[in-house]
PDB file of C-alpha atoms in Angstrom:
ATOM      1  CA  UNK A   1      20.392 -22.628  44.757  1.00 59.00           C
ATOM      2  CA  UNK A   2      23.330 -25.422  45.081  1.00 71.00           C
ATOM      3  CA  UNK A   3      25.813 -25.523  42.414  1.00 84.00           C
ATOM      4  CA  UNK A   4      24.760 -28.819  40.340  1.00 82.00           C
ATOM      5  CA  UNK A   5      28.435 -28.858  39.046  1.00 84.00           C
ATOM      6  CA  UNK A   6      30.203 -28.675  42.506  1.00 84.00           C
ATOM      7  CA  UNK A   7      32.054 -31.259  44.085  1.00 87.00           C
ATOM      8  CA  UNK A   8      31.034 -34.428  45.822  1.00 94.00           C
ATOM      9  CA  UNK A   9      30.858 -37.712  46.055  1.00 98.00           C
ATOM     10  CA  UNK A  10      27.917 -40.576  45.565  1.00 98.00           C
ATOM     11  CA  UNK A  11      27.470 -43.708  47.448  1.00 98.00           C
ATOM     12  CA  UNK A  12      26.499 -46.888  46.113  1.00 98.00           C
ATOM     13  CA  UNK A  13      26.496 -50.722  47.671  1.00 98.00           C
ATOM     14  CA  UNK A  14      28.094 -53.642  46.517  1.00 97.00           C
ATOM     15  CA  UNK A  15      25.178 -56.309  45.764  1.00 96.00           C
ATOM     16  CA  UNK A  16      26.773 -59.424  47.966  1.00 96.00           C
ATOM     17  CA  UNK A  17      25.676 -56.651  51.123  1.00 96.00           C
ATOM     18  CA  UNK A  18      21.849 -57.220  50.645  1.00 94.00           C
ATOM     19  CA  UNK A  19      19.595 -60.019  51.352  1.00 88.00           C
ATOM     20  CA  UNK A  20      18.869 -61.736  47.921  1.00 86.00           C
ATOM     21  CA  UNK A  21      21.747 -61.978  45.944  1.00 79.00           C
ATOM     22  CA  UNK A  22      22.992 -63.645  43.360  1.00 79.00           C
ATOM     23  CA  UNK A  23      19.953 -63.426  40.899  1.00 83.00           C
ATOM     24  CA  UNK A  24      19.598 -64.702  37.412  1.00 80.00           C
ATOM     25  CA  UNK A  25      18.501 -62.512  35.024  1.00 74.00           C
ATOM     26  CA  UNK A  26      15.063 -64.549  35.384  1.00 71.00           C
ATOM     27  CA  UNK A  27      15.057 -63.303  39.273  1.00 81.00           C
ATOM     28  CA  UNK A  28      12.986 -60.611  40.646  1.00 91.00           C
ATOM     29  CA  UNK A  29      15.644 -58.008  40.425  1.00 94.00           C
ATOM     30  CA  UNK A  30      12.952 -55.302  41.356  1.00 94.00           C
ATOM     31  CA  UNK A  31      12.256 -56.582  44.862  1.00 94.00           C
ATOM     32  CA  UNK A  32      15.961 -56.637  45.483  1.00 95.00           C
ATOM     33  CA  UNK A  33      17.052 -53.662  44.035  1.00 96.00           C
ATOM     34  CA  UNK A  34      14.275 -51.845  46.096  1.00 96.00           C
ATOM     35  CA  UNK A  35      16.936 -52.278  49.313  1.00 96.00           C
ATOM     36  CA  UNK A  36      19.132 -49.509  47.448  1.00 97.00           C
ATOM     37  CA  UNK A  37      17.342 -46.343  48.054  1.00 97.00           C
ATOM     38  CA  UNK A  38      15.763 -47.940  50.839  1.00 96.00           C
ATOM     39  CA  UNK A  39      19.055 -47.819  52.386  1.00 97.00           C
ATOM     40  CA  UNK A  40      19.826 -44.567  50.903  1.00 98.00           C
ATOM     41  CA  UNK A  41      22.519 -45.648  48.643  1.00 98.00           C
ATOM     42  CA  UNK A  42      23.016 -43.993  44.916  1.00 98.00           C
ATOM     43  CA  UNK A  43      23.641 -47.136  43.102  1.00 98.00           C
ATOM     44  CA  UNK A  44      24.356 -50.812  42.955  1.00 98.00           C
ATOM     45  CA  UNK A  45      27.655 -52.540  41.765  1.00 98.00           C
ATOM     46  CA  UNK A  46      27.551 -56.034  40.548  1.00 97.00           C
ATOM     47  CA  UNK A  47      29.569 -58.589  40.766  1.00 97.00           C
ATOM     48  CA  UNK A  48      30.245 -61.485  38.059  1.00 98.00           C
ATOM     49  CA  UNK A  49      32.203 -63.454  39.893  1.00 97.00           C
ATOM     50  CA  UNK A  50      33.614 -67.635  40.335  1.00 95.00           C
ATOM     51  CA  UNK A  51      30.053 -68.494  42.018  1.00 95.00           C
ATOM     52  CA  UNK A  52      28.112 -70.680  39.359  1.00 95.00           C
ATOM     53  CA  UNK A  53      25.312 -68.099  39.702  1.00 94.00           C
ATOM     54  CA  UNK A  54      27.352 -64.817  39.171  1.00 95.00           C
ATOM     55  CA  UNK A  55      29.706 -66.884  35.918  1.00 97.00           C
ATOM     56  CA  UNK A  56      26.493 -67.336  34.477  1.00 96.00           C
ATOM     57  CA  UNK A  57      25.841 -63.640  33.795  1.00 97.00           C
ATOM     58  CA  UNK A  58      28.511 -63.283  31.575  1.00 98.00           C
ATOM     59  CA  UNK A  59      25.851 -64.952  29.176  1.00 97.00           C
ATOM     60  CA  UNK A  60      23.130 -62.294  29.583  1.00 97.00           C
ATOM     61  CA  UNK A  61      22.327 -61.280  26.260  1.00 97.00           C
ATOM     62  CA  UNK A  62      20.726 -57.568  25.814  1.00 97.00           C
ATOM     63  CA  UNK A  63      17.390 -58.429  26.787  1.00 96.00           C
ATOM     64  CA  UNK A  64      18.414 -59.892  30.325  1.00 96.00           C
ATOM     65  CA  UNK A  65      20.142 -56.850  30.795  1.00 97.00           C
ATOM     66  CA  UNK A  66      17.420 -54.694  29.573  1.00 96.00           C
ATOM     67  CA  UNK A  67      15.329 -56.366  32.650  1.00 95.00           C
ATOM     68  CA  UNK A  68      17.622 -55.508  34.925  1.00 96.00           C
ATOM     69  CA  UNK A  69      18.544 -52.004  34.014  1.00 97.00           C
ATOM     70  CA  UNK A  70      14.813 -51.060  33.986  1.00 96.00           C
ATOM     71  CA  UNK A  71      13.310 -52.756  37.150  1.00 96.00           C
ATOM     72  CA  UNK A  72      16.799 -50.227  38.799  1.00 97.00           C
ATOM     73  CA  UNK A  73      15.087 -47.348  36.689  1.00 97.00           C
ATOM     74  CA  UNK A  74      11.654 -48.396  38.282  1.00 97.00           C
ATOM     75  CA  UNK A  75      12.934 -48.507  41.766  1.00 97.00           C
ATOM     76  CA  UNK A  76      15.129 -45.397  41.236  1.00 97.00           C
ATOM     77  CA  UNK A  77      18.246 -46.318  41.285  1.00 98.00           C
ATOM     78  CA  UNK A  78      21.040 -47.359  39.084  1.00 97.00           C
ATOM     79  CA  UNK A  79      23.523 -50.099  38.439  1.00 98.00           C
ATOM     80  CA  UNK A  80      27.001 -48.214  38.848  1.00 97.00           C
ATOM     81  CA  UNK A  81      29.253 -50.956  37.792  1.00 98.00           C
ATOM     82  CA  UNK A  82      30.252 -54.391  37.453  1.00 98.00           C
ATOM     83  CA  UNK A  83      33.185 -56.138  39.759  1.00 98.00           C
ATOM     84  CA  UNK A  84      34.600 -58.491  37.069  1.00 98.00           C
ATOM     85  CA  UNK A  85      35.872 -60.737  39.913  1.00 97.00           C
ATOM     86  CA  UNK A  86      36.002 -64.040  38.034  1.00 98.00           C
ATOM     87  CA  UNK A  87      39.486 -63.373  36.249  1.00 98.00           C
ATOM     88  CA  UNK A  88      40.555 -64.521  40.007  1.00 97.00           C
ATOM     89  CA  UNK A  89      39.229 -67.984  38.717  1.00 97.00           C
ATOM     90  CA  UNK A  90      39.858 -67.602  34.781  1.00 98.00           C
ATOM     91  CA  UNK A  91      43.568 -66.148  35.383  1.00 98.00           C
ATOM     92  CA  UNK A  92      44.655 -63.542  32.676  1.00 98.00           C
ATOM     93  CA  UNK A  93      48.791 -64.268  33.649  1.00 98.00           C
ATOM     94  CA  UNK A  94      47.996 -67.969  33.763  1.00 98.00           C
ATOM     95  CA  UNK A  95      50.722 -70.549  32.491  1.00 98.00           C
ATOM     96  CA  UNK A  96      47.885 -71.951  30.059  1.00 98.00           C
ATOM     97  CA  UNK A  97      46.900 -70.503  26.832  1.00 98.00           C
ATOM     98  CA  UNK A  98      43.632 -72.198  26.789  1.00 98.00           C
ATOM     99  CA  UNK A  99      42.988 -70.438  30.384  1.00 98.00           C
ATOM    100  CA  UNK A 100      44.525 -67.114  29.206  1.00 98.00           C
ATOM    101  CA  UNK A 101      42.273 -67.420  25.968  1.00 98.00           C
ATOM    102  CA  UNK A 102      39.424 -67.968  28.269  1.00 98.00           C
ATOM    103  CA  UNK A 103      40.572 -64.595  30.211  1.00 98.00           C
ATOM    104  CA  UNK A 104      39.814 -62.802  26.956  1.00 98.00           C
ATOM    105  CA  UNK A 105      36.771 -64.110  26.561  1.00 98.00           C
ATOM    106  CA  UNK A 106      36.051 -63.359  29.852  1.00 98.00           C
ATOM    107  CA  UNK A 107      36.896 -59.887  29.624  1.00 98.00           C
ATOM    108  CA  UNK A 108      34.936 -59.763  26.206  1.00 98.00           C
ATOM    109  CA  UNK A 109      31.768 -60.901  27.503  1.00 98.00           C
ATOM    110  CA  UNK A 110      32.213 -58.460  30.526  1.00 98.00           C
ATOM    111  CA  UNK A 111      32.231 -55.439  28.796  1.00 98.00           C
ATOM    112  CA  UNK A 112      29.489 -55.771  26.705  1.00 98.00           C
ATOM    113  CA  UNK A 113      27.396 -56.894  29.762  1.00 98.00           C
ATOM    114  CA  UNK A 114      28.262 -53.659  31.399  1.00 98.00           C
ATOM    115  CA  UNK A 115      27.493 -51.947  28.296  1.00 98.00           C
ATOM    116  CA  UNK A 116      23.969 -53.581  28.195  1.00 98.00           C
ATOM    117  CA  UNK A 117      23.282 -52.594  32.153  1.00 98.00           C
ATOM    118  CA  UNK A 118      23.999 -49.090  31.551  1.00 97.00           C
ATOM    119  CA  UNK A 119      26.934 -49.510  33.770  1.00 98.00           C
ATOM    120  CA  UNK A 120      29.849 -47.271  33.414  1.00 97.00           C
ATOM    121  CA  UNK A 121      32.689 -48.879  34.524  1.00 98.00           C
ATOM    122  CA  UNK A 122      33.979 -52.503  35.312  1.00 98.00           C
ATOM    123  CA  UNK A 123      36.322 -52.953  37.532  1.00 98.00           C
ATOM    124  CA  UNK A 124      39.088 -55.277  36.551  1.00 98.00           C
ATOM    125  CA  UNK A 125      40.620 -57.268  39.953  1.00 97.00           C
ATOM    126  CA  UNK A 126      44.442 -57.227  39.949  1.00 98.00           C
ATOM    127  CA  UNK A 127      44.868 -61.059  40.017  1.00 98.00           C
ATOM    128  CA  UNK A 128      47.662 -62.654  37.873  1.00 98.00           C
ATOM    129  CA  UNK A 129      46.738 -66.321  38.262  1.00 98.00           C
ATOM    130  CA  UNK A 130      45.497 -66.164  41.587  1.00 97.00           C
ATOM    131  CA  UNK A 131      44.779 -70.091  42.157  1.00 97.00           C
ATOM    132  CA  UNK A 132      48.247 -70.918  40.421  1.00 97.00           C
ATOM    133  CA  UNK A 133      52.255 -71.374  40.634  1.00 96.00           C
ATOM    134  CA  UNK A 134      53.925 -67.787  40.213  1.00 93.00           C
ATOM    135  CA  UNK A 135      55.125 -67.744  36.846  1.00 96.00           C
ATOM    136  CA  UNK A 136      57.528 -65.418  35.139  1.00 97.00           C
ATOM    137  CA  UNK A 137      55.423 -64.235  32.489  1.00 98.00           C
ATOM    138  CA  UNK A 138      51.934 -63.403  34.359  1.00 98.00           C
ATOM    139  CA  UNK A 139      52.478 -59.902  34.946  1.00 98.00           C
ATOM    140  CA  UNK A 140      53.396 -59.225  31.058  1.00 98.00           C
ATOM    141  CA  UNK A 141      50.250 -61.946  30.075  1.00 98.00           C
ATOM    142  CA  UNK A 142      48.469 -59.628  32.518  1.00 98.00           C
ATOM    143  CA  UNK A 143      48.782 -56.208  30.806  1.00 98.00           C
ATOM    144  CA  UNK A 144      48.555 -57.317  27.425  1.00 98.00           C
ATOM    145  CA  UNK A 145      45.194 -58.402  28.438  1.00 98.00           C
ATOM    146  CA  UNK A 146      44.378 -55.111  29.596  1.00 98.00           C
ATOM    147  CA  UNK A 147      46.072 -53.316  26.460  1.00 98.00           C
ATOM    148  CA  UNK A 148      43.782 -55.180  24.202  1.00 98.00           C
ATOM    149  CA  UNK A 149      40.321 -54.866  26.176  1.00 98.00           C
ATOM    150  CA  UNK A 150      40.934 -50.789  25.122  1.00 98.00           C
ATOM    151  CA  UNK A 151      39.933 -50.881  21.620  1.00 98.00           C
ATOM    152  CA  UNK A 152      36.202 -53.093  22.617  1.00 98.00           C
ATOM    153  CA  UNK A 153      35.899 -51.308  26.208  1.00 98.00           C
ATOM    154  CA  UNK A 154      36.395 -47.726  24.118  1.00 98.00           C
ATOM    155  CA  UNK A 155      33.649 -48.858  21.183  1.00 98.00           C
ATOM    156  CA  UNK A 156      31.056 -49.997  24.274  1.00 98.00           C
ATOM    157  CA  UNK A 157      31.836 -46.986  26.461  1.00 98.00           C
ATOM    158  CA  UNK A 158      32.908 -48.511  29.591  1.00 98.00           C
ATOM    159  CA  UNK A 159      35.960 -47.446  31.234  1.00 98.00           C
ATOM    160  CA  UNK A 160      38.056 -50.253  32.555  1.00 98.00           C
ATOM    161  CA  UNK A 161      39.229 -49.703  36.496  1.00 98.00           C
ATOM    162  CA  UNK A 162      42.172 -52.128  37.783  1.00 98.00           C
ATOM    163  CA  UNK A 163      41.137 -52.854  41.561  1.00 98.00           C
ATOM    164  CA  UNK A 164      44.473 -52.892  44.003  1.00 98.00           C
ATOM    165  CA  UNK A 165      43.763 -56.301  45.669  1.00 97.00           C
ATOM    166  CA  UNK A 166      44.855 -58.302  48.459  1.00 95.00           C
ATOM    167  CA  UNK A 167      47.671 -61.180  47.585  1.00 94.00           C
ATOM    168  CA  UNK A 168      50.616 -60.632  45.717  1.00 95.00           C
ATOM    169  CA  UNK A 169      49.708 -59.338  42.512  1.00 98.00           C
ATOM    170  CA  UNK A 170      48.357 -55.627  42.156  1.00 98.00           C
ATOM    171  CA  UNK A 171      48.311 -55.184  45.503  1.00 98.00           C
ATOM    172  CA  UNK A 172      48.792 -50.893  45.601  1.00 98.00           C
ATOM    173  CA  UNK A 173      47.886 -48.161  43.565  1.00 98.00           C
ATOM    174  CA  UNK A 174      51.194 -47.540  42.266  1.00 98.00           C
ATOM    175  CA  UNK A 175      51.595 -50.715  40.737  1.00 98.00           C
ATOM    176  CA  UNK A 176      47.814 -50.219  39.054  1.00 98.00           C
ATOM    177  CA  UNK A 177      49.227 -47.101  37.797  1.00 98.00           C
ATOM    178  CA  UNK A 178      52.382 -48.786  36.032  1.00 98.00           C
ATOM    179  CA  UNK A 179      49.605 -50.692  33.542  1.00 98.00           C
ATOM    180  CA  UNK A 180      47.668 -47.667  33.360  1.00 98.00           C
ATOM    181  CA  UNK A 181      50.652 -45.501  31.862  1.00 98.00           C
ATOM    182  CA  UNK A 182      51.897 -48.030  29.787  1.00 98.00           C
ATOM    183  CA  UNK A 183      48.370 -48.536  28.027  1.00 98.00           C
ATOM    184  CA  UNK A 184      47.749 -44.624  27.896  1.00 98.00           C
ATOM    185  CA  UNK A 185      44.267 -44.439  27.222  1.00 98.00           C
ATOM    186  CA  UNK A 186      41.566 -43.016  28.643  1.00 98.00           C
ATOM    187  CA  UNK A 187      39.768 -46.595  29.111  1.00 98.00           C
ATOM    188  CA  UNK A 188      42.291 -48.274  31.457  1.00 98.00           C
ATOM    189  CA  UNK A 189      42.307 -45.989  34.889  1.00 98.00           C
ATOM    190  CA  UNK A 190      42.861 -46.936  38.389  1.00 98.00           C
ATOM    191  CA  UNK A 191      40.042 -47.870  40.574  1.00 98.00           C
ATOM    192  CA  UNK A 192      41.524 -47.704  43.996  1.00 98.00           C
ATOM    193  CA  UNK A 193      40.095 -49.887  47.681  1.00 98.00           C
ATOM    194  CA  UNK A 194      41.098 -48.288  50.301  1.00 98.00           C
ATOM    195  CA  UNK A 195      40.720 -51.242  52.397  1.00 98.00           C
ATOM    196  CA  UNK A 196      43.117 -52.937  51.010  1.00 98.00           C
ATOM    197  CA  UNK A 197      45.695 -49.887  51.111  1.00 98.00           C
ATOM    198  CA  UNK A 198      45.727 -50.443  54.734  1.00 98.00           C
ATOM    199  CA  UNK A 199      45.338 -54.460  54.759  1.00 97.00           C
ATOM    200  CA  UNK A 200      48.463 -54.683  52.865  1.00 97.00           C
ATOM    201  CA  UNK A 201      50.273 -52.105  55.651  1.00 97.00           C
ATOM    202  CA  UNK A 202      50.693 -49.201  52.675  1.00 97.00           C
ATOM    203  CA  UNK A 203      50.879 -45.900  53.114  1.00 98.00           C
ATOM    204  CA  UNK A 204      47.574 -43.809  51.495  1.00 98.00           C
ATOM    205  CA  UNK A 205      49.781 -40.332  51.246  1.00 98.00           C
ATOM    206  CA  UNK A 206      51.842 -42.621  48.863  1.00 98.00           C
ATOM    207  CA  UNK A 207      48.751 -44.563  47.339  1.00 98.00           C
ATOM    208  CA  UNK A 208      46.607 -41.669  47.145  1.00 98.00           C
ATOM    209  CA  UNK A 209      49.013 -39.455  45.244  1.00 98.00           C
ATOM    210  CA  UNK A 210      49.752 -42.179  42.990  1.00 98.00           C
ATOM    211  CA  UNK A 211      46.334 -42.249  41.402  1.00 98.00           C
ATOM    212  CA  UNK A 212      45.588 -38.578  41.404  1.00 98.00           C
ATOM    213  CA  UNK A 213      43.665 -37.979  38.239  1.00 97.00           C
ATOM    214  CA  UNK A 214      43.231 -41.759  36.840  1.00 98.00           C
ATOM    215  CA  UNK A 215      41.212 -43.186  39.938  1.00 98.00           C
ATOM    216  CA  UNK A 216      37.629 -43.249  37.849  1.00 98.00           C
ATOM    217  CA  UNK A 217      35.850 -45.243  40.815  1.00 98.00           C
ATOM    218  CA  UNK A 218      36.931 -46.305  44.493  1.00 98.00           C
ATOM    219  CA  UNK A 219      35.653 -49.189  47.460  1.00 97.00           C
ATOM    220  CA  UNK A 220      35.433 -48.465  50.807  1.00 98.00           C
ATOM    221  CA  UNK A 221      35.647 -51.253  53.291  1.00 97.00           C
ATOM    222  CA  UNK A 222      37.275 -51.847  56.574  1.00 97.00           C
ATOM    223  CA  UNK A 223      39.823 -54.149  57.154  1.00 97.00           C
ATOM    224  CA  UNK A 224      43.127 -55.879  59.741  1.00 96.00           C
ATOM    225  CA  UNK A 225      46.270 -56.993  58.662  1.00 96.00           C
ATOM    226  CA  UNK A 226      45.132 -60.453  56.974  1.00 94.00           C
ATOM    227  CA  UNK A 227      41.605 -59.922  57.166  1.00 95.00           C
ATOM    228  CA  UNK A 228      40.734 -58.426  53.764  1.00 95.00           C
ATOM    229  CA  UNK A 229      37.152 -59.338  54.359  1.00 94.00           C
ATOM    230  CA  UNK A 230      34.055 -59.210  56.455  1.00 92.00           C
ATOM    231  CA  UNK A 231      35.286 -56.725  59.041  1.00 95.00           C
ATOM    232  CA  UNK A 232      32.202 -54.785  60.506  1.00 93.00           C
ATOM    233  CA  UNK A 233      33.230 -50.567  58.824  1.00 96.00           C
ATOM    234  CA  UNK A 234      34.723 -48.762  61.669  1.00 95.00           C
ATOM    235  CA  UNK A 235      36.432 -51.573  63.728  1.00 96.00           C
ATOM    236  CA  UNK A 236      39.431 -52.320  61.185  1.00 97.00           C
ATOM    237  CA  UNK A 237      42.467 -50.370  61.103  1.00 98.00           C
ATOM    238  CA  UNK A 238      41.521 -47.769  57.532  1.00 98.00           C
ATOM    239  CA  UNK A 239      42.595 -44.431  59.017  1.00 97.00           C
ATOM    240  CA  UNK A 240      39.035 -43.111  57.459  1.00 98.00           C
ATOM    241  CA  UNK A 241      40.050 -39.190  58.706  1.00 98.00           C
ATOM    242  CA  UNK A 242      43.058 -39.176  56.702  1.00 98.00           C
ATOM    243  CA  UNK A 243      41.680 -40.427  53.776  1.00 98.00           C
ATOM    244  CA  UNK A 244      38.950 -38.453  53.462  1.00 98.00           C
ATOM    245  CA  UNK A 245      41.423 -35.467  53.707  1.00 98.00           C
ATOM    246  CA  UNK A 246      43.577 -36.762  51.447  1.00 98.00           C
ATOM    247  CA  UNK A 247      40.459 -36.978  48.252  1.00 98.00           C
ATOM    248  CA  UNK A 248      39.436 -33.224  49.376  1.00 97.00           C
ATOM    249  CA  UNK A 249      43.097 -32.571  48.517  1.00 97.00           C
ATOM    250  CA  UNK A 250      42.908 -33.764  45.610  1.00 96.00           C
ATOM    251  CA  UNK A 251      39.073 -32.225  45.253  1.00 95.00           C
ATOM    252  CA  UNK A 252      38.313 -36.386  44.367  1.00 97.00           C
ATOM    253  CA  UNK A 253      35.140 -36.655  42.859  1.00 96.00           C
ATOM    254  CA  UNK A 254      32.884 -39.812  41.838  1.00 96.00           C
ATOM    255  CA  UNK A 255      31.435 -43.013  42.859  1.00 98.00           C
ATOM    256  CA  UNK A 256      32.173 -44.461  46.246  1.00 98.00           C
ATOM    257  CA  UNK A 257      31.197 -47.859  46.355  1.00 98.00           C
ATOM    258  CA  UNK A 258      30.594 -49.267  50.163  1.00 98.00           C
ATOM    259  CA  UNK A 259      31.720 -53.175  50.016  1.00 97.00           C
ATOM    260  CA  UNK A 260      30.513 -55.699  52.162  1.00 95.00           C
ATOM    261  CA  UNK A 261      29.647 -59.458  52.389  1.00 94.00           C
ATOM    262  CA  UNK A 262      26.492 -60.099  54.492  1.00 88.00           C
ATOM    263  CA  UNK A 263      25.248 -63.368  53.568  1.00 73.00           C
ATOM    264  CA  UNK A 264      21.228 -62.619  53.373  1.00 73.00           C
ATOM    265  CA  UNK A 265      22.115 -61.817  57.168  1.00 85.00           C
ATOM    266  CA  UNK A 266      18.102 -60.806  58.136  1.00 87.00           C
ATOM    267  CA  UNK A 267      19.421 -57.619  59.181  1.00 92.00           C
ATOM    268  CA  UNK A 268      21.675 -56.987  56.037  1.00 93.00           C
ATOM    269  CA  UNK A 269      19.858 -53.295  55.158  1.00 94.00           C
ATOM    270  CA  UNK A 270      20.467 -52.083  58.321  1.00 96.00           C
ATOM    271  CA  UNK A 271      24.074 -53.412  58.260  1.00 96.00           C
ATOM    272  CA  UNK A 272      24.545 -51.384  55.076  1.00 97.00           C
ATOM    273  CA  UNK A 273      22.721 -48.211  56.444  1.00 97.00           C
ATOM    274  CA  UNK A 274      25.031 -48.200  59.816  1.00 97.00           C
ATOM    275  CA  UNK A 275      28.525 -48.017  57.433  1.00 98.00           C
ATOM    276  CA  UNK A 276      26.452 -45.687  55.230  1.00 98.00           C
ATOM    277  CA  UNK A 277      26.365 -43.320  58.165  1.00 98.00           C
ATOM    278  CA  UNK A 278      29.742 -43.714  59.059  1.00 98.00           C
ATOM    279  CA  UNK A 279      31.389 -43.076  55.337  1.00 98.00           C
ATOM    280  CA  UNK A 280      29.116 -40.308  54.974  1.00 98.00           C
ATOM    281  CA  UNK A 281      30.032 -38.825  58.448  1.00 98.00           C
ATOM    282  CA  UNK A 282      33.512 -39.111  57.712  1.00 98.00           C
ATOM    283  CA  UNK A 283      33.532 -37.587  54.789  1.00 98.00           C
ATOM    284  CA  UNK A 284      31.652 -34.394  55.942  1.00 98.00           C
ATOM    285  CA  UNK A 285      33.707 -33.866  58.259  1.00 98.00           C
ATOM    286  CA  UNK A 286      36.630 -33.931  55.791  1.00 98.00           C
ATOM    287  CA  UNK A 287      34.915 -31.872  53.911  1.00 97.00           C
ATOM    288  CA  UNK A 288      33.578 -33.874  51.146  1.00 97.00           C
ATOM    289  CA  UNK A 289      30.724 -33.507  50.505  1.00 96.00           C
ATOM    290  CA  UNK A 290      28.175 -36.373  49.943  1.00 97.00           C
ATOM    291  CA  UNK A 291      25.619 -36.257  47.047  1.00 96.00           C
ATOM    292  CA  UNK A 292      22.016 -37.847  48.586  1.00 93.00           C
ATOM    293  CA  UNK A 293      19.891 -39.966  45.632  1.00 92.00           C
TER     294      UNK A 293
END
């Protein structure tokens, strides 16, 4: 008999890799969410991001949510999280209070829509004021932001995860790890890409052992030197091997969420299943071991 409480990992998708996204909370989220298991993934993460369609969901009230957590129940799967990507648009360190209010707002509405999918965590993107003039007090705007999502994120549940991005802003681990410490609570952790580790030329030993025992969720995705994006898993530059080693090191365990962007390509399932294989073969051989639905 295995050992339910031994260590592994689970796979999930990121919705923007399956034909059909995008969906109001009027859609048919059943059809759509079928592709999961069907593609032998764990769990879906989704994304609220600058796309008219995807803003709109921060206005799901408890009832659109309820719709989409159970057709995911009915289709066996679950919803693992939710990419709050739009604070690239609504800027948290922006040089306008009335777009820095909006942030909170933002961030408001966020966590109690992850809190009515069921979702665990919500991963916070490490933008500043992405579409804006560096200014010399986004980084502080930034983590006081995050310091005062704790006390809602902690009555809901959810456990905030600050994505290392691509740009100038949070771009490693480390620097995730320097808001993480200075909010000290167990509701603002690191939730690492390892994509963009190796997009922005850092080195994972460093990254890695950075997060060790705060990274609560992590994305896999391949990627080149300026190409953060849309690079087919396996052909980008990620030293997968090495990674892998490094999270059995550590004995890592959690959710592994595969990103990709295929634009309701016709063959987007099979797309997903292909760098399914290839995380999951990876891994093994590392010696993590990967949990099956």
């Amino acid at each position: 008999m295995s050992d339910p409480l031994a260590d592994g990992i689970t796979l999930g998708i990121y919705e923007k890799a399956l034909v059909g996204n995008a969906l109001s909370d009027g859609d048919d989220w059943r059809t759509f969410l079928e592709q999961v298991p069907s593609a032998g993934f764990s769990y879906l993460d989704i994304s609220i991001d600058e796309t008219p369609e995807r803003e709109a969901r921060l206005e799901w009230d408890a009832a659109a949510c309820r719709t989409v957590r159970e057709a995911a129940s009915d289709v066996g799967t679950d919803i693992g999280g939710v990419c709050l990507s739009i604070h690239r648009k609504i800027g948290p360190g922006s040089a306008d209070p009335e777009v820095r209010a909006h942030a909170r707002e933002v961030m408001a509405r966020g966590l109690q829509v992850c809190h009515d999918l069921g979702a665990p965590v919500i991963q916070l993107a490490g933008y500043y004021a992405y579409y804006e003039e560096p200014n010399p007090d986004a980084e502080r705007w930034y983590g006081e932001l995050l310091a005062d999502a704790v006390p809602l994120a902690a009555r809901l549940g959810v456990v905030m995860g600050i994505e290392n991005v691509d740009g100038n802003d949070v771009t490693s681990i480390r620097k995730a790890m320097e808001f993480v410490d200075a909010v000290d609570s167990p509701y603002l952790q690191a939730y690492p890409d390892l994509g963009n580790i190796a997009e922005q030329g850092m080195d994972p030993d460093v990254e890695l052992a950075a997060g060790r025992g705060h990274m609560v969720a992590m994305h896999a995705k391949d990627v080149r030197r300026g190409e953060p994006r849309r690079v087919d898993m396996g052909t980008g530059i990620v030293d997968w091997d090495h990674s892998f080693e490094l999270l059995h090191d550590q004995h890592w365990t959690g959710r592994l969420m595969i990103e990709m962007w295929n634009d309701d390509a016709p063959d987007s399932v099979e797309r997903c299943v292909r760098a399914r294989r290839f995380i999951e073969e990876r891994a093994t051989a590392a010696g993590v071991p990967v949990i099956a639905p």
